[in-house]
Tab-separated table of C-alpha atoms in Angstrom:
chain	number	residue	atom	x	y	z
A	1	UNK	CA	21.200	54.723	85.438
A	2	UNK	CA	20.782	56.528	82.418
A	3	UNK	CA	22.304	60.012	82.034
A	4	UNK	CA	20.694	63.227	81.878
A	5	UNK	CA	21.765	64.051	78.104
A	6	UNK	CA	20.648	60.541	77.459
A	7	UNK	CA	17.241	60.973	78.808
A	8	UNK	CA	16.903	64.576	77.028
A	9	UNK	CA	18.209	63.203	73.791
A	10	UNK	CA	15.507	60.053	73.949
A	11	UNK	CA	12.685	62.295	74.989
A	12	UNK	CA	13.394	64.961	72.291
A	13	UNK	CA	13.480	61.753	69.972
A	14	UNK	CA	9.927	60.445	71.156
A	15	UNK	CA	8.641	64.061	70.606
A	16	UNK	CA	9.691	64.287	67.351
A	17	UNK	CA	7.887	60.781	66.687
A	18	UNK	CA	4.716	62.204	68.046
A	19	UNK	CA	4.990	65.063	65.676
A	20	UNK	CA	5.049	62.792	62.848
A	21	UNK	CA	2.564	60.286	64.037
A	22	UNK	CA	-0.217	63.251	64.598
A	23	UNK	CA	0.464	64.589	61.267
A	24	UNK	CA	-0.106	60.943	59.632
A	25	UNK	CA	-3.130	60.706	61.887
A	26	UNK	CA	-4.712	63.952	60.265
A	27	UNK	CA	-3.701	63.235	56.771
A	28	UNK	CA	-5.382	59.727	57.387
A	29	UNK	CA	-8.269	61.436	58.649
A	30	UNK	CA	-8.652	63.574	55.888
A	31	UNK	CA	-8.131	61.029	53.266
A	32	UNK	CA	-10.538	58.476	54.710
A	33	UNK	CA	-13.354	61.239	54.477
A	34	UNK	CA	-13.032	61.186	50.738
A	35	UNK	CA	-12.288	57.104	50.236
A	36	UNK	CA	-15.517	56.833	52.559
A	37	UNK	CA	-17.517	58.990	50.147
A	38	UNK	CA	-16.227	56.926	47.220
A	39	UNK	CA	-16.982	53.709	48.767
A	40	UNK	CA	-20.523	54.693	49.731
A	41	UNK	CA	-21.071	56.103	45.916
A	42	UNK	CA	-19.595	52.978	44.182
A	43	UNK	CA	-21.304	50.225	46.260
A	44	UNK	CA	-24.774	50.661	45.077
A	45	UNK	CA	-23.063	50.237	41.313
A	46	UNK	CA	-21.333	47.224	41.943
A	47	UNK	CA	-24.379	45.895	43.821
A	48	UNK	CA	-26.598	46.458	40.725
A	49	UNK	CA	-24.137	45.461	38.495
A	50	UNK	CA	-24.192	41.862	40.418
A	51	UNK	CA	-27.904	41.828	40.214
A	52	UNK	CA	-28.171	42.193	36.745
A	53	UNK	CA	-25.596	39.236	35.810
A	54	UNK	CA	-27.729	37.231	38.469
A	55	UNK	CA	-30.818	37.835	36.516
A	56	UNK	CA	-29.284	37.136	33.541
A	57	UNK	CA	-27.497	33.670	34.794
A	58	UNK	CA	-31.309	32.689	35.978
A	59	UNK	CA	-31.573	31.625	32.162
A	60	UNK	CA	-28.247	30.148	32.033
A	61	UNK	CA	-29.682	26.879	30.543
A	62	UNK	CA	-31.455	28.911	27.761
A	63	UNK	CA	-28.103	30.584	26.768
A	64	UNK	CA	-27.123	28.646	23.208
A	65	UNK	CA	-23.724	30.103	23.693
A	66	UNK	CA	-21.230	28.906	26.616
A	67	UNK	CA	-20.058	32.045	28.716
A	68	UNK	CA	-17.076	30.782	30.689
A	69	UNK	CA	-16.837	33.824	32.992
A	70	UNK	CA	-20.246	32.418	34.472
A	71	UNK	CA	-20.249	28.996	33.823
A	72	UNK	CA	-16.473	28.075	34.191
A	73	UNK	CA	-14.017	25.792	32.816
A	74	UNK	CA	-15.950	22.911	34.491
A	75	UNK	CA	-12.943	22.240	36.625
A	76	UNK	CA	-11.387	23.475	39.777
A	77	UNK	CA	-8.056	22.077	39.354
A	78	UNK	CA	-6.250	25.382	39.929
A	79	UNK	CA	-7.240	27.907	42.248
A	80	UNK	CA	-5.963	31.520	41.645
A	81	UNK	CA	-5.948	33.831	44.647
A	82	UNK	CA	-6.184	37.816	44.210
A	83	UNK	CA	-4.870	39.197	46.906
A	84	UNK	CA	-5.526	43.033	47.553
A	85	UNK	CA	-3.419	44.924	49.740
A	86	UNK	CA	-1.914	48.631	50.142
A	87	UNK	CA	1.471	49.667	49.070
A	88	UNK	CA	2.515	51.503	52.476
A	89	UNK	CA	2.527	50.366	55.840
A	90	UNK	CA	2.061	52.249	59.373
A	91	UNK	CA	-1.589	51.051	59.243
A	92	UNK	CA	-2.009	48.276	61.958
A	93	UNK	CA	-3.051	44.990	61.306
A	94	UNK	CA	-4.505	45.826	57.594
A	95	UNK	CA	-2.205	44.176	55.718
A	96	UNK	CA	-1.379	41.197	57.891
A	97	UNK	CA	-4.686	40.269	58.278
A	98	UNK	CA	-5.614	39.860	54.264
A	99	UNK	CA	-2.192	37.995	54.239
A	100	UNK	CA	-3.078	35.476	57.027
A	101	UNK	CA	-6.532	34.953	55.159
A	102	UNK	CA	-4.431	34.469	51.927
A	103	UNK	CA	-2.344	32.083	53.643
A	104	UNK	CA	-5.495	29.946	55.292
A	105	UNK	CA	-7.040	29.709	51.998
A	106	UNK	CA	-3.643	28.956	50.085
A	107	UNK	CA	-3.550	25.759	52.726
A	108	UNK	CA	-7.022	24.810	52.629
A	109	UNK	CA	-6.724	24.769	48.651
A	110	UNK	CA	-3.489	22.439	48.701
A	111	UNK	CA	-4.967	20.142	51.235
A	112	UNK	CA	-7.963	19.813	48.841
A	113	UNK	CA	-5.478	19.031	46.019
A	114	UNK	CA	-5.828	22.208	43.838
A	115	UNK	CA	-2.845	23.726	42.245
A	116	UNK	CA	-2.461	27.402	43.904
A	117	UNK	CA	-1.216	30.510	42.311
A	118	UNK	CA	-1.356	34.173	43.587
A	119	UNK	CA	-1.975	37.439	42.088
A	120	UNK	CA	-0.927	40.329	44.431
A	121	UNK	CA	-2.302	43.661	44.100
A	122	UNK	CA	-0.086	46.081	46.534
A	123	UNK	CA	3.612	45.702	47.664
A	124	UNK	CA	2.958	45.019	51.380
A	125	UNK	CA	1.219	41.585	50.498
A	126	UNK	CA	3.456	40.778	47.924
A	127	UNK	CA	6.370	41.205	49.981
A	128	UNK	CA	4.972	39.055	52.990
A	129	UNK	CA	3.822	36.358	50.694
A	130	UNK	CA	7.027	35.853	48.866
A	131	UNK	CA	9.433	34.879	51.523
A	132	UNK	CA	6.995	31.819	51.899
A	133	UNK	CA	5.150	31.246	48.565
A	134	UNK	CA	7.246	33.506	45.863
A	135	UNK	CA	7.265	30.473	43.677
A	136	UNK	CA	3.332	30.853	43.201
A	137	UNK	CA	3.345	34.540	42.527
A	138	UNK	CA	2.958	34.803	38.693
A	139	UNK	CA	1.670	38.151	38.302
A	140	UNK	CA	1.426	41.518	40.542
A	141	UNK	CA	0.400	45.245	40.241
A	142	UNK	CA	1.695	48.119	42.499
A	143	UNK	CA	1.105	51.707	42.987
A	144	UNK	CA	-2.477	51.144	41.408
A	145	UNK	CA	-4.290	53.421	43.828
A	146	UNK	CA	-1.326	56.589	43.476
A	147	UNK	CA	-2.030	59.109	43.184
A	148	UNK	CA	-5.409	58.277	42.940
A	149	UNK	CA	-7.566	55.307	42.555
A	150	UNK	CA	-9.054	55.450	38.942
A	151	UNK	CA	-10.880	52.754	36.877
A	152	UNK	CA	-8.561	52.811	34.349
A	153	UNK	CA	-6.030	51.081	36.625
A	154	UNK	CA	-8.588	48.450	37.714
A	155	UNK	CA	-9.103	47.353	33.603
A	156	UNK	CA	-5.838	46.817	33.533
A	157	UNK	CA	-5.714	44.484	36.012
A	158	UNK	CA	-8.701	43.021	34.921
A	159	UNK	CA	-7.721	42.432	31.330
A	160	UNK	CA	-4.131	40.396	32.453
A	161	UNK	CA	-6.895	38.460	34.476
A	162	UNK	CA	-9.456	37.490	31.909
A	163	UNK	CA	-6.329	36.914	29.541
A	164	UNK	CA	-4.858	34.260	31.988
A	165	UNK	CA	-8.179	32.800	32.268
A	166	UNK	CA	-8.531	32.490	28.664
A	167	UNK	CA	-5.098	31.200	28.343
A	168	UNK	CA	-6.315	28.067	30.872
A	169	UNK	CA	-3.647	29.329	33.729
A	170	UNK	CA	-6.583	28.839	36.007
A	171	UNK	CA	-10.092	27.617	36.703
A	172	UNK	CA	-11.182	29.560	40.089
A	173	UNK	CA	-9.988	33.182	41.289
A	174	UNK	CA	-11.116	34.124	44.380
A	175	UNK	CA	-10.481	38.201	45.570
A	176	UNK	CA	-9.272	38.769	49.140
A	177	UNK	CA	-9.729	42.504	50.398
A	178	UNK	CA	-11.110	44.351	53.429
A	179	UNK	CA	-14.379	45.437	53.764
A	180	UNK	CA	-14.924	49.167	55.235
A	181	UNK	CA	-17.193	49.272	58.237
A	182	UNK	CA	-16.144	52.233	60.280
A	183	UNK	CA	-12.534	53.641	61.060
A	184	UNK	CA	-12.168	51.120	64.020
A	185	UNK	CA	-13.543	48.203	62.321
A	186	UNK	CA	-12.275	46.354	58.920
A	187	UNK	CA	-13.666	43.047	57.911
A	188	UNK	CA	-11.578	40.588	55.750
A	189	UNK	CA	-13.798	39.466	52.735
A	190	UNK	CA	-13.409	36.713	50.361
A	191	UNK	CA	-15.080	36.863	47.332
A	192	UNK	CA	-15.205	34.629	44.195
A	193	UNK	CA	-15.016	36.534	40.536
A	194	UNK	CA	-14.538	33.932	38.260
A	195	UNK	CA	-16.642	32.092	37.416
A	196	UNK	CA	-19.104	34.564	39.081
A	197	UNK	CA	-21.335	32.862	41.904
A	198	UNK	CA	-25.383	33.123	40.865
A	199	UNK	CA	-26.280	31.286	43.820
A	200	UNK	CA	-27.432	34.485	45.626
A	201	UNK	CA	-30.317	34.532	43.270
A	202	UNK	CA	-31.702	31.351	44.324
A	203	UNK	CA	-31.028	32.139	48.324
A	204	UNK	CA	-33.467	35.414	48.149
A	205	UNK	CA	-36.645	34.697	50.306
A	206	UNK	CA	-40.052	34.334	48.523
A	207	UNK	CA	-40.900	38.087	49.373
A	208	UNK	CA	-38.403	39.662	47.930
A	209	UNK	CA	-38.456	37.172	44.956
A	210	UNK	CA	-42.695	38.116	44.445
A	211	UNK	CA	-41.272	41.785	44.406
A	212	UNK	CA	-38.538	41.293	41.897
A	213	UNK	CA	-38.881	43.264	38.817
A	214	UNK	CA	-39.030	41.557	35.455
A	215	UNK	CA	-36.527	42.741	33.259
A	216	UNK	CA	-36.554	42.637	29.366
A	217	UNK	CA	-33.234	42.474	27.322
A	218	UNK	CA	-31.948	43.692	23.930
A	219	UNK	CA	-30.527	42.392	21.890
A	220	UNK	CA	-30.011	38.946	23.191
A	221	UNK	CA	-28.919	37.752	26.926
A	222	UNK	CA	-25.539	36.145	24.849
A	223	UNK	CA	-25.018	39.463	23.202
A	224	UNK	CA	-24.934	41.537	26.567
A	225	UNK	CA	-23.518	38.748	28.674
A	226	UNK	CA	-20.340	38.788	26.630
A	227	UNK	CA	-20.107	42.534	27.243
A	228	UNK	CA	-21.084	42.768	30.893
A	229	UNK	CA	-19.435	39.605	32.665
A	230	UNK	CA	-16.012	41.267	31.859
A	231	UNK	CA	-17.007	44.813	32.868
A	232	UNK	CA	-18.599	42.982	35.928
A	233	UNK	CA	-15.411	41.380	37.094
A	234	UNK	CA	-13.543	45.073	36.401
A	235	UNK	CA	-16.366	46.781	38.890
A	236	UNK	CA	-16.215	44.082	41.689
A	237	UNK	CA	-12.158	44.302	41.310
A	238	UNK	CA	-12.654	48.283	41.471
A	239	UNK	CA	-15.291	48.285	44.551
A	240	UNK	CA	-13.043	46.129	46.284
A	241	UNK	CA	-9.997	48.558	45.878
A	242	UNK	CA	-12.279	51.240	46.809
A	243	UNK	CA	-13.208	49.143	50.041
A	244	UNK	CA	-9.392	48.623	50.852
A	245	UNK	CA	-8.690	52.746	50.307
A	246	UNK	CA	-11.184	53.162	52.992
A	247	UNK	CA	-9.840	50.362	55.286
A	248	UNK	CA	-6.462	51.249	54.568
A	249	UNK	CA	-6.812	54.939	55.698
A	250	UNK	CA	-9.261	53.898	58.877
A	251	UNK	CA	-6.526	51.427	59.849
A	252	UNK	CA	-3.908	54.256	59.617
A	253	UNK	CA	-5.498	56.977	61.605
A	254	UNK	CA	-6.512	54.213	64.455
A	255	UNK	CA	-2.861	53.494	64.418
A	256	UNK	CA	-1.469	56.310	64.322
A	257	UNK	CA	-3.881	57.561	67.198
A	258	UNK	CA	-2.727	54.486	69.278
A	259	UNK	CA	0.638	55.673	68.529
A	260	UNK	CA	0.408	59.308	69.377
A	261	UNK	CA	-1.123	58.389	72.984
A	262	UNK	CA	1.920	55.865	73.297
A	263	UNK	CA	4.318	58.409	72.738
A	264	UNK	CA	2.558	60.736	75.207
A	265	UNK	CA	2.816	58.302	77.914
A	266	UNK	CA	6.303	57.760	76.996
A	267	UNK	CA	7.235	61.404	77.554
A	268	UNK	CA	5.436	61.796	80.488
A	269	UNK	CA	7.843	58.467	81.666
A	270	UNK	CA	10.895	60.119	80.381
A	271	UNK	CA	10.040	63.296	81.750
A	272	UNK	CA	9.553	62.365	85.412
A	273	UNK	CA	12.867	59.704	85.062
A	274	UNK	CA	14.807	63.169	83.629
A	275	UNK	CA	13.585	65.170	86.568
A	276	UNK	CA	14.051	62.635	89.320
A	277	UNK	CA	17.733	62.086	87.826
A	278	UNK	CA	18.164	65.854	87.601
A	279	UNK	CA	17.180	66.341	91.103
A	280	UNK	CA	19.503	63.258	92.174
A	281	UNK	CA	22.481	65.109	90.568
A	282	UNK	CA	21.449	68.320	92.455
A	283	UNK	CA	21.631	66.491	95.961
A	284	UNK	CA	24.601	64.794	95.570
A	285	UNK	CA	26.770	68.028	94.242
A	286	UNK	CA	25.215	69.698	97.657
A	287	UNK	CA	26.148	67.364	99.496
A	288	UNK	CA	29.442	67.048	97.956
A	289	UNK	CA	29.974	71.111	98.401
A	290	UNK	CA	28.809	70.589	102.264
A	291	UNK	CA	31.006	67.956	102.869
A	292	UNK	CA	33.998	69.710	101.542
A	293	UNK	CA	32.978	73.032	103.539
A	294	UNK	CA	32.879	70.978	106.173
A	295	UNK	CA	36.051	69.271	105.736
A	296	UNK	CA	38.032	72.748	105.578
């Protein structure tokens, strides 16, 4: 049986842990509100950017110059997987779900005979993948969202990614991140960003296509595409990181709430055990006193 001092120290330790988890829950809740506002503001911009690219891609056969970011290299031999996770833990299954999807994609690509390479954003994803796929990691970025996620940080990632593509290091790039739905729900999402997929334009229902506006572009589609395609890659990555930031805070708030409730349950059990042990000690001491008095 545990001693009174051990039970008292254990209860004190759990109380201190509960204070930390409650504080982290409140901080995550405050950060979540701001992150959710940024996500809701960024989604329309990313959607409209993709819509413009798809509209330009509709006349891809009429383009005079080749656009590799749109058409690809013509090969699918090398698959670069861009894994976006967080730099910090204590956020439940947020990072592990992304890494699990990355492992599945690695296995699937290797079964198809593709060469797989990894580009990691965030320390947690890199650490987890290094144990098994360290030789596949060719680039990594950390602390992109600290102290605040800015587009300039995303631009550095995009510049490095496009340079590798121009150097022929990979043929296809797929981004893996968590799409934010609510504080309780985050959905692991995969998105091919190089070459840009334009099939969504053909998949629109007839009614939507009938109401679709006709855009005119100046100076030419080729000139606009040469500028907008790299920008679109940056915008899609930035939008994914915004989704990740909100998902991370939502997952952390949920995890810390669960940890606080578990700590409360443990404190109640330890308090009950402490009181029972203390009562047993008092009873035993009384018995010893009474027995000694009767012996005299």
